[in-house]
Coordinates of C-alpha atoms and ligand atoms in Angstrom, one line a residue:
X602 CA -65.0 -33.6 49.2
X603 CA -65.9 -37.3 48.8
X604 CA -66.3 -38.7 45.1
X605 CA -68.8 -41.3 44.5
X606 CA -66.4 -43.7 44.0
X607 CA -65.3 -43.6 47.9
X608 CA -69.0 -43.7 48.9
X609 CA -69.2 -46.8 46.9
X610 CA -66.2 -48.2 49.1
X611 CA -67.7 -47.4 52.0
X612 CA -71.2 -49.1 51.7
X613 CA -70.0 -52.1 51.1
X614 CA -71.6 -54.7 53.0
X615 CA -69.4 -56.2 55.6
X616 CA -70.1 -58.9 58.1
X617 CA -66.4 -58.5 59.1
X618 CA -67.7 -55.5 61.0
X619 CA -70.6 -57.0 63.0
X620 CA -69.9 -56.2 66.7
X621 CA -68.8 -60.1 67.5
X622 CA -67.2 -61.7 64.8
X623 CA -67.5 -65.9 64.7
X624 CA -64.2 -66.0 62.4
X625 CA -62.3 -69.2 61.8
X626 CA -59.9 -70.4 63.2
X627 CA -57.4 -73.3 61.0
X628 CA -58.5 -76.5 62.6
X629 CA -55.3 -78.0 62.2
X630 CA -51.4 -77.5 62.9
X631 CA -48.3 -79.5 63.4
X632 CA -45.3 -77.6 64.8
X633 CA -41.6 -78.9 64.9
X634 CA -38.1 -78.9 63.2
X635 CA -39.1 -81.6 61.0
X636 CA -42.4 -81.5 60.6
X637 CA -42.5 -81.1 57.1
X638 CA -41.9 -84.5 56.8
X639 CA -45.3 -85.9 58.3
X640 CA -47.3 -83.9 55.3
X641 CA -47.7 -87.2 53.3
X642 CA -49.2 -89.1 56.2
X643 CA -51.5 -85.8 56.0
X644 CA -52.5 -85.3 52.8
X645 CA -53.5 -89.1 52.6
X646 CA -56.9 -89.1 53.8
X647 CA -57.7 -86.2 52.2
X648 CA -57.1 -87.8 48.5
X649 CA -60.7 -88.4 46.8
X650 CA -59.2 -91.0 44.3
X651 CA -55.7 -91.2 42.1
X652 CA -57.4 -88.7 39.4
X653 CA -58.1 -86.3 42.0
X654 CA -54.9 -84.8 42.6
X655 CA -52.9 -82.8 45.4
X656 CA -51.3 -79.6 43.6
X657 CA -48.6 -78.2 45.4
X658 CA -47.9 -74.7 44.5
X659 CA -44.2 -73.9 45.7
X660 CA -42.2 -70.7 46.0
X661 CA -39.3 -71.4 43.2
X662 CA -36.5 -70.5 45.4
X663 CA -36.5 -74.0 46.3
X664 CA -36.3 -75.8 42.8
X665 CA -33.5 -76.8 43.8
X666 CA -33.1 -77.5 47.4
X667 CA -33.5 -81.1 49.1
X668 CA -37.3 -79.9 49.9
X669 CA -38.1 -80.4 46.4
X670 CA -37.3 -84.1 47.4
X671 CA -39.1 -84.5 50.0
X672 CA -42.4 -83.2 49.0
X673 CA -44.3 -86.5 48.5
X674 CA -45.9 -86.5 45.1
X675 CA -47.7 -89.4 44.1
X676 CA -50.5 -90.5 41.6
X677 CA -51.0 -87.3 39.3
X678 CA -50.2 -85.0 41.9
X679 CA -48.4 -81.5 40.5
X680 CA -45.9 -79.5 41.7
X681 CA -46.4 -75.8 40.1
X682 CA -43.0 -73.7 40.9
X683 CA -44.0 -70.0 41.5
X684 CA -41.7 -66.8 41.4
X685 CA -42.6 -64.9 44.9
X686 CA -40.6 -61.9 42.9
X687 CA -44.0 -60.3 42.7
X688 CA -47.0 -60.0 44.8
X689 CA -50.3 -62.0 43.6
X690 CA -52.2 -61.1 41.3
X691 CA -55.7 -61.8 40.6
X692 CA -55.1 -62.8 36.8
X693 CA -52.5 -65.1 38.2
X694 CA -55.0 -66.8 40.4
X695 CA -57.2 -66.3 37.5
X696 CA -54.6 -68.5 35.0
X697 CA -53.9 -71.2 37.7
X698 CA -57.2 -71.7 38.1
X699 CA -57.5 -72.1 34.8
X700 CA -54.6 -74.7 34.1
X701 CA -55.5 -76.9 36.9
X702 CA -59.0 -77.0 35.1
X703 CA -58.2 -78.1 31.9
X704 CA -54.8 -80.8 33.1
X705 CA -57.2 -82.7 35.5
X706 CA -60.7 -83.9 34.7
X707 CA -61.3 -84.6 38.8
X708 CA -61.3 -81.8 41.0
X709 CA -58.0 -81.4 42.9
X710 CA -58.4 -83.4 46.6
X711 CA -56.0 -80.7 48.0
X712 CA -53.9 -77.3 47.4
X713 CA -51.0 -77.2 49.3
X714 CA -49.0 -73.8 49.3
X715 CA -45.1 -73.7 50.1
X716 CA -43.4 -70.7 50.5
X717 CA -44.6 -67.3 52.6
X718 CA -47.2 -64.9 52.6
X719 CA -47.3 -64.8 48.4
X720 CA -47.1 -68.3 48.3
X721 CA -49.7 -68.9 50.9
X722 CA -52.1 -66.3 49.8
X723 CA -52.3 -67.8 46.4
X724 CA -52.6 -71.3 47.3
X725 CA -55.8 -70.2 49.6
X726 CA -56.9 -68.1 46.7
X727 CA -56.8 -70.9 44.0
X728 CA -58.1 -73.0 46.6
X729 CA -60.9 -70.5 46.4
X730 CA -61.2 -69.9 42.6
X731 CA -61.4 -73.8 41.9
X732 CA -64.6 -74.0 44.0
X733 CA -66.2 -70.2 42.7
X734 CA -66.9 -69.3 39.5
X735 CA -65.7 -66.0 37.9
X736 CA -62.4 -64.4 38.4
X737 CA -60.6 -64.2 41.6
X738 CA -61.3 -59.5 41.3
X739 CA -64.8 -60.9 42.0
X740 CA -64.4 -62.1 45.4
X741 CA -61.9 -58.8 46.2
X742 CA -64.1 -57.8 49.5
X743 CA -65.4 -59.6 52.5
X744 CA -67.4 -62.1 53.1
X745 CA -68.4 -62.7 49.1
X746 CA -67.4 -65.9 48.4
X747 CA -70.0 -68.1 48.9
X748 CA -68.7 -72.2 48.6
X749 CA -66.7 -73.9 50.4
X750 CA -62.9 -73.7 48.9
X751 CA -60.9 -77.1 48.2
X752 CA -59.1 -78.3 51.3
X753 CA -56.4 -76.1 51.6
X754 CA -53.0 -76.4 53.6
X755 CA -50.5 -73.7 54.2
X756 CA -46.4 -74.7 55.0
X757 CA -44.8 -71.0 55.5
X758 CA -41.4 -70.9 54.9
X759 CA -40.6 -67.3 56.4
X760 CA -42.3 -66.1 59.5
X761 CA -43.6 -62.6 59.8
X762 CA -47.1 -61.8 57.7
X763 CA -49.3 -64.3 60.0
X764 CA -50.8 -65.3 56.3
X765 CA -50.8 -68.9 57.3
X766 CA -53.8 -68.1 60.0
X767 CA -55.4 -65.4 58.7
X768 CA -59.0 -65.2 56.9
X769 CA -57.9 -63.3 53.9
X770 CA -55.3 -63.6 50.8
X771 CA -54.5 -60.0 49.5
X772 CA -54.8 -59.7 45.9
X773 CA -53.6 -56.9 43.3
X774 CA -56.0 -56.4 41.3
X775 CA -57.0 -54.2 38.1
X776 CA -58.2 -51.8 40.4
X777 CA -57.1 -52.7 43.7
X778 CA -54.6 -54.1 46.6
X779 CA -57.8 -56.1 48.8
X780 CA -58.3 -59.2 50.6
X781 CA -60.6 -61.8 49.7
X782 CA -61.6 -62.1 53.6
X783 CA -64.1 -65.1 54.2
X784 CA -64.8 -67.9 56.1
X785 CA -63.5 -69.7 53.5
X786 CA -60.2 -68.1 52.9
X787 CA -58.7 -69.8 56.3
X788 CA -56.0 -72.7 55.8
X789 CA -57.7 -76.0 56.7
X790 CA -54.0 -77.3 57.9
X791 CA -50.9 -75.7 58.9
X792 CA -47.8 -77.3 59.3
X793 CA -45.0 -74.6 61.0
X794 CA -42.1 -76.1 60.9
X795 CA -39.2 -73.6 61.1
X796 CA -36.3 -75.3 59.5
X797 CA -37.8 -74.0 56.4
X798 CA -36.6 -70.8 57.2
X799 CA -33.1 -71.1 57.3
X800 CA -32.4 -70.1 53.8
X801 CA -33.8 -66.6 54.3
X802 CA -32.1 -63.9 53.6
X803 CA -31.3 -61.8 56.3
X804 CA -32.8 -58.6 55.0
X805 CA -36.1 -60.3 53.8
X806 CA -36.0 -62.0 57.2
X807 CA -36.2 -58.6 58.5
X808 CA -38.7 -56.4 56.6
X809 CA -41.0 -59.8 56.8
X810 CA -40.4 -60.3 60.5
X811 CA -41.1 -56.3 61.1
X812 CA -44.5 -57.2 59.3
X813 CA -45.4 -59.2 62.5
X814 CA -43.6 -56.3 65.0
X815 CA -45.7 -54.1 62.8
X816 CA -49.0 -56.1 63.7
X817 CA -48.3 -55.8 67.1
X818 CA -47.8 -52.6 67.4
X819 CA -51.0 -51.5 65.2
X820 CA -53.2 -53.8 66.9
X821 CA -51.8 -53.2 70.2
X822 CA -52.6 -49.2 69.8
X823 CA -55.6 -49.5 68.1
X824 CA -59.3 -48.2 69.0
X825 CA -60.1 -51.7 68.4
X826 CA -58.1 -53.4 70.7
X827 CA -59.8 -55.8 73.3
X828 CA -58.4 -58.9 75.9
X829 CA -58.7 -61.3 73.0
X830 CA -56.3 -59.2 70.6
X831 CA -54.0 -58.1 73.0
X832 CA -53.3 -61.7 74.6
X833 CA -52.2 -62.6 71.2
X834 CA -50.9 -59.1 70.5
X835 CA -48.7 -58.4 73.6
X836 CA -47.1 -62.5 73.2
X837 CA -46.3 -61.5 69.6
X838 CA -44.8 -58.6 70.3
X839 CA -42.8 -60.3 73.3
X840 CA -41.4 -62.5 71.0
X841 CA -40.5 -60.5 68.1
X842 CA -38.3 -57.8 70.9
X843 CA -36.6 -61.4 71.9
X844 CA -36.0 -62.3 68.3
X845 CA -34.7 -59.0 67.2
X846 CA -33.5 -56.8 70.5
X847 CA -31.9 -59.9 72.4
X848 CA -28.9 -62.3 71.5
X849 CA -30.2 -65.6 70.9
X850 CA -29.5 -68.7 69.7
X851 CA -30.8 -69.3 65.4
X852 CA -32.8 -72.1 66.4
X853 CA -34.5 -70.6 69.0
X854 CA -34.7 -67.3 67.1
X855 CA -36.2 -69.4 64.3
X856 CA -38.8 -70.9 66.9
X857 CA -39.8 -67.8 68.0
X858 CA -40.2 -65.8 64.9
X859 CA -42.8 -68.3 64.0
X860 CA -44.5 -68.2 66.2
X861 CA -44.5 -64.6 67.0
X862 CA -46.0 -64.7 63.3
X863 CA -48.4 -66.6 64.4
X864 CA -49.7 -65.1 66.9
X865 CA -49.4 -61.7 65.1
X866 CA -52.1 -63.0 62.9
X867 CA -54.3 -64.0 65.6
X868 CA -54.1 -60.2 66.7
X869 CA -55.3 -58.8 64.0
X870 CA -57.6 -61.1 63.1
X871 CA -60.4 -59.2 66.0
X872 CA -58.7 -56.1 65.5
X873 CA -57.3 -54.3 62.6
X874 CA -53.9 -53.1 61.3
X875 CA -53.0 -49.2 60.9
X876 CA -51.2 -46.3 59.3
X877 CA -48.7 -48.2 58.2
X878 CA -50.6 -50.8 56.8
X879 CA -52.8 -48.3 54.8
X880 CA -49.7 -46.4 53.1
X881 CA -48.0 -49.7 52.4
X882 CA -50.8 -50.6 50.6
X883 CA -50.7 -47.4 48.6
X884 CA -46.6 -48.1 48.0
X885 CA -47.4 -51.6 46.5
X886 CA -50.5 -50.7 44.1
X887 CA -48.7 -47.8 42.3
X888 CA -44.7 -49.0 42.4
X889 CA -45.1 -52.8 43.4
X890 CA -43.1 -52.7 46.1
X891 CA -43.4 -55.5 48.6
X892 CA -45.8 -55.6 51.5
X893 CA -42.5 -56.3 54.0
X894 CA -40.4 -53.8 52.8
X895 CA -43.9 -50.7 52.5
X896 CA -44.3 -51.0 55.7
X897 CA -41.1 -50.6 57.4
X898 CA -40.3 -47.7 54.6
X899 CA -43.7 -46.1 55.8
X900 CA -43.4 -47.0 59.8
X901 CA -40.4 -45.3 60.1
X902 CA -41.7 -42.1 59.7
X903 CA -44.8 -42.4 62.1
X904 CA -43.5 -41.5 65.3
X905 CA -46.3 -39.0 65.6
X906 CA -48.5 -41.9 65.6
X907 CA -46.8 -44.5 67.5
X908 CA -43.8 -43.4 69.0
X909 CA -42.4 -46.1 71.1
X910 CA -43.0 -48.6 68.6
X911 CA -40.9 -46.3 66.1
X912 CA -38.7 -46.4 68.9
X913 CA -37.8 -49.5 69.1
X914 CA -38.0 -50.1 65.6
X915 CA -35.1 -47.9 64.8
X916 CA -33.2 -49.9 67.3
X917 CA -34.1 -53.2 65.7
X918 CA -32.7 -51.7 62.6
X919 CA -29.2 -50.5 64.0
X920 CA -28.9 -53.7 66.0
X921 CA -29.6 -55.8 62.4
X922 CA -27.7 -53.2 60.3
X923 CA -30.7 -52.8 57.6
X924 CA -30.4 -49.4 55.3
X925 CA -33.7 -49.2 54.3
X926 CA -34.0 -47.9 50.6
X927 CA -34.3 -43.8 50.1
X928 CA -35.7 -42.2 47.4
X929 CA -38.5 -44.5 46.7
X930 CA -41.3 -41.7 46.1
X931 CA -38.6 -39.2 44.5
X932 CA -39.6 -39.8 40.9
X933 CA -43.4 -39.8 41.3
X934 CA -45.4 -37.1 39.7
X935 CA -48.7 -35.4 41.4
X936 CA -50.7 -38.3 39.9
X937 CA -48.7 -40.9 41.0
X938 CA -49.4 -39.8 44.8
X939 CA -52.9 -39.0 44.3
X940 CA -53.7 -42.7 43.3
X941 CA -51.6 -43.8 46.4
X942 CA -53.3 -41.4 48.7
X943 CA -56.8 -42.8 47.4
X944 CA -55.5 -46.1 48.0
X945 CA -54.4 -45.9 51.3
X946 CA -57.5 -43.1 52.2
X947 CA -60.2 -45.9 51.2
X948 CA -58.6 -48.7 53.8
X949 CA -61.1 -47.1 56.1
X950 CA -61.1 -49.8 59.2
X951 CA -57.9 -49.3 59.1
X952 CA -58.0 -45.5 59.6
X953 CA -60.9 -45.9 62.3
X954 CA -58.6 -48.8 64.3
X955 CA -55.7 -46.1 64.2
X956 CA -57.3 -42.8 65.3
X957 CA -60.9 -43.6 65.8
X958 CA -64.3 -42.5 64.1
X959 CA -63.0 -38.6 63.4
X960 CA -60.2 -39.9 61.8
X961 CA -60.7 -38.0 58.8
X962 CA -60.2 -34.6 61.0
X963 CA -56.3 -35.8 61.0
X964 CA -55.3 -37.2 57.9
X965 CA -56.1 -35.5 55.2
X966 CA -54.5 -35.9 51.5
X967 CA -52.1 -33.3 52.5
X968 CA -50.8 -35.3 55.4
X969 CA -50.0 -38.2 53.8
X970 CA -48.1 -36.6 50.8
X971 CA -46.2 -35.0 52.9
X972 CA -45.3 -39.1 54.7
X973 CA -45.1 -40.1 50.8
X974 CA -42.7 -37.5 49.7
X975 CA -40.2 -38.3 52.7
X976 CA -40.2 -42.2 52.1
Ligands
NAD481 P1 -42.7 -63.5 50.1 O1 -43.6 -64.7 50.1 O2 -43.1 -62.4 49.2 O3 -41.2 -63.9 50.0 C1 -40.2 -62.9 50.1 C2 -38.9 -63.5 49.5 O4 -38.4 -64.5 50.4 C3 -39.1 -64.1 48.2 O5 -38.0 -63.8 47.4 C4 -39.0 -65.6 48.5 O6 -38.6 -66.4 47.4 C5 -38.1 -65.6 49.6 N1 -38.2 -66.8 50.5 C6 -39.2 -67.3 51.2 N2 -38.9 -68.3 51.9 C7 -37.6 -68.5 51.8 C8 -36.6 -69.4 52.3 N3 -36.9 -70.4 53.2 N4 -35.3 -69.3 51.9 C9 -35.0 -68.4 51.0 N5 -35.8 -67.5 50.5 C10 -37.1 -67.5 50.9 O7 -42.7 -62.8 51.6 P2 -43.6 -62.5 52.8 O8 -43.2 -61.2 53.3 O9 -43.8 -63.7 53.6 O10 -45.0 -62.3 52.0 C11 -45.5 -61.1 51.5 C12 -46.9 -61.3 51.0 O11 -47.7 -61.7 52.0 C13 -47.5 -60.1 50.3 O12 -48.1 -60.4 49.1 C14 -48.6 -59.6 51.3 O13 -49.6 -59.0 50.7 C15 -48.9 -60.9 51.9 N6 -49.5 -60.8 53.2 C16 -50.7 -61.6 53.4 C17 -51.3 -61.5 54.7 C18 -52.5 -62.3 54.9 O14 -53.0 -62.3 56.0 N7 -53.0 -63.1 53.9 C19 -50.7 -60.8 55.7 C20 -49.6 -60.0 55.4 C21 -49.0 -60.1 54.2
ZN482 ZN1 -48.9 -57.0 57.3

């Protein structure tokens, strides 16, 4: 039975589902061990005047590392440290937005996020917010915002989500894990350069870099897929087996990761994620637990639906040595799973990519308790 509240879901207006999609693409990126460095030479033409300043909002793992150092603050610029410990939030967005306001009487000339997918989807989201009025749960949708953001550039420092190409920045909000997806969203400059990922720990370099295997292998299967998907789909998902089934050297690994994130993101962007995708978001709304880490704890237990790629994700696992947690759903009462089932039930794209229109003839609540209870 289908309660008004999941009709409302379903009704909303969506230009993201148009037959032909003219979506974004970021207009600019720099690639190269290194690369970092040329962000000054960047930013410079993009600074209004000295009272209009760049804000760079920066993952704080690397308080203090050399980056710190070389990020090149000048005039009133800002430098804003942010935990990546949890997911964004829309009342953080919300308070950033906020503090930038009142500190500067100019509007910023740039945001510039550092760190990965948290750190990049809340550097597009404040990005957004400065230029939007109301609270970032507003825009929570696709295709509502309506102004242009402030110029906006993205510096990943862990390869995997695709954030940095993407058209959306997912949000927690008071009453839901969404995207702001617009035109808007969309990095205006990218700089990959993958030295910044050497500091990653090797089990967040995993579950972040199965995020992109994960991609793949969602879009790849998907009633969705077409040429332009799967070009970008099938060189992903090359690179991540290269990365994670074949012995190769770091830097090269490091290389390739990227840009198998990369181009991961440009998959999905004309197709759609999963399964996987719509129980991890049901994991992170109701225990918080990280987008990376939901879906490999859901994925492995999908062989029904994609059975090669669970495959050859258990064989990335052994090779890499990662236990992946057990237990998680153990504690969680009747309740508990219902809101996670109405989470992941209303990601309905998601649903149709995965098993097509009559999807709701295979998963029903039932089915996906019974994927729940074993994670
Ligand atoms: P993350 O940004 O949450 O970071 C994970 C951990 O790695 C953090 O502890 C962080 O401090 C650490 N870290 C990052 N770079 C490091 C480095 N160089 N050295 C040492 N530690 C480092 O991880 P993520 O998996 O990249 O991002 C997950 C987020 O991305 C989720 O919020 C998810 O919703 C979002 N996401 C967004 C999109 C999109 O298209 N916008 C797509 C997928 C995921
Ligand atoms: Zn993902």
């Amino acid at each position: 039975m289908e309660t008004s509240k999941e009709m409302e879901i379903k009704n909303i207006p969506t230009r993201a589902s148009q037959k032909f999609r003219n979506f974004p693409m970021v207009p600019r990126v720099v690639f190269g061990n290194g690369s970092f460095d040329q962000l000054g030479d960047i930013l410079l033409p993009k600074r209004k005047n000295s009272d209009a300043p760049i804000i760079f909002l920066v993952d704080d793992v690397f308080e203090d590392s050399e980056l710190h150092a070389r990020i090149p603050r000048i005039f009133s610029d800002q430098i804003i440290f942010i935990s990546a410990d949890e997911e964004p939030k829309t009342q953080q967005v919300d308070a950033l937005v906020r503090q930038i306001k009142e500190s500067f009487q100019e509007m910023p000339s740039g945001i510039v996020g550092i760190g990965g997918g948290t750190l990049l989807d809340l550097a597009k989201a404040v990005a957004i917010l400065l230029n939007n009025s109301g609270s970032a749960a507003d825009y929570q949708g696709w295709d509502l915002v309506h102004r242009e953001s402030v110029y906006h550039v993205g510096i990943p420092t862990i390869s995997g989500t695709g954030a940095e190409v993407s058209r959306t920045t997912v949000l927690l909000g008071p009453e839901k894990k969404l995207g702001i997806n617009s035109d808007y969203t969309t990095f205006d400059q990218v700089i990959l350069d993958p030295e910044l990922t050497k500091g990653v720990p090797k089990e967040q370099w995993f579950y972040t870099g199965m995020d992109c295997f994960i991609h793949c292998i969602e879009s790849l299967n998907g009633t969705y897929l077409n040429a332009f998907s799967q070009s970008y789909g099938e060189k992903a998902l090359d690179l991540c087996k290269e990365v994670f089934l074949d012995t190769i050297a770091e830097e090269e690994s490091r290389n390739k990761l990227m840009m198998a994130s990369w181009h991961g993101g440009m998959s999905i962007a004309y197709s759609q994620v999963g399964v996987a995708h719509a129980m991890s978001y049901g994991l992170g709304y109701q225990l918080g637990i990280k987008h990376g880490l939901g879906n490999c704890l859901v994925f492995q237990y999908l062989e029904e639906f994609y059975p090669e790629g669970v495959s050859i994700f258990n064989e990335m696992r052994k090779k890499h040595q990662i236990d992946l947690p057990k237990g998680v759903c153990a504690g969680l009462t009747e309740n508990d799973l219902d809101a996670m089932i109405y989470i992941a039930m209303g990601m309905e794209p998601l649903w149709e990519n995965a098993l097509g229109p009559n999807w709701k003839s295979v998963i029903t609540p039932a089915k996906l308790k019974s994927i729940y209870r074993k994670i």
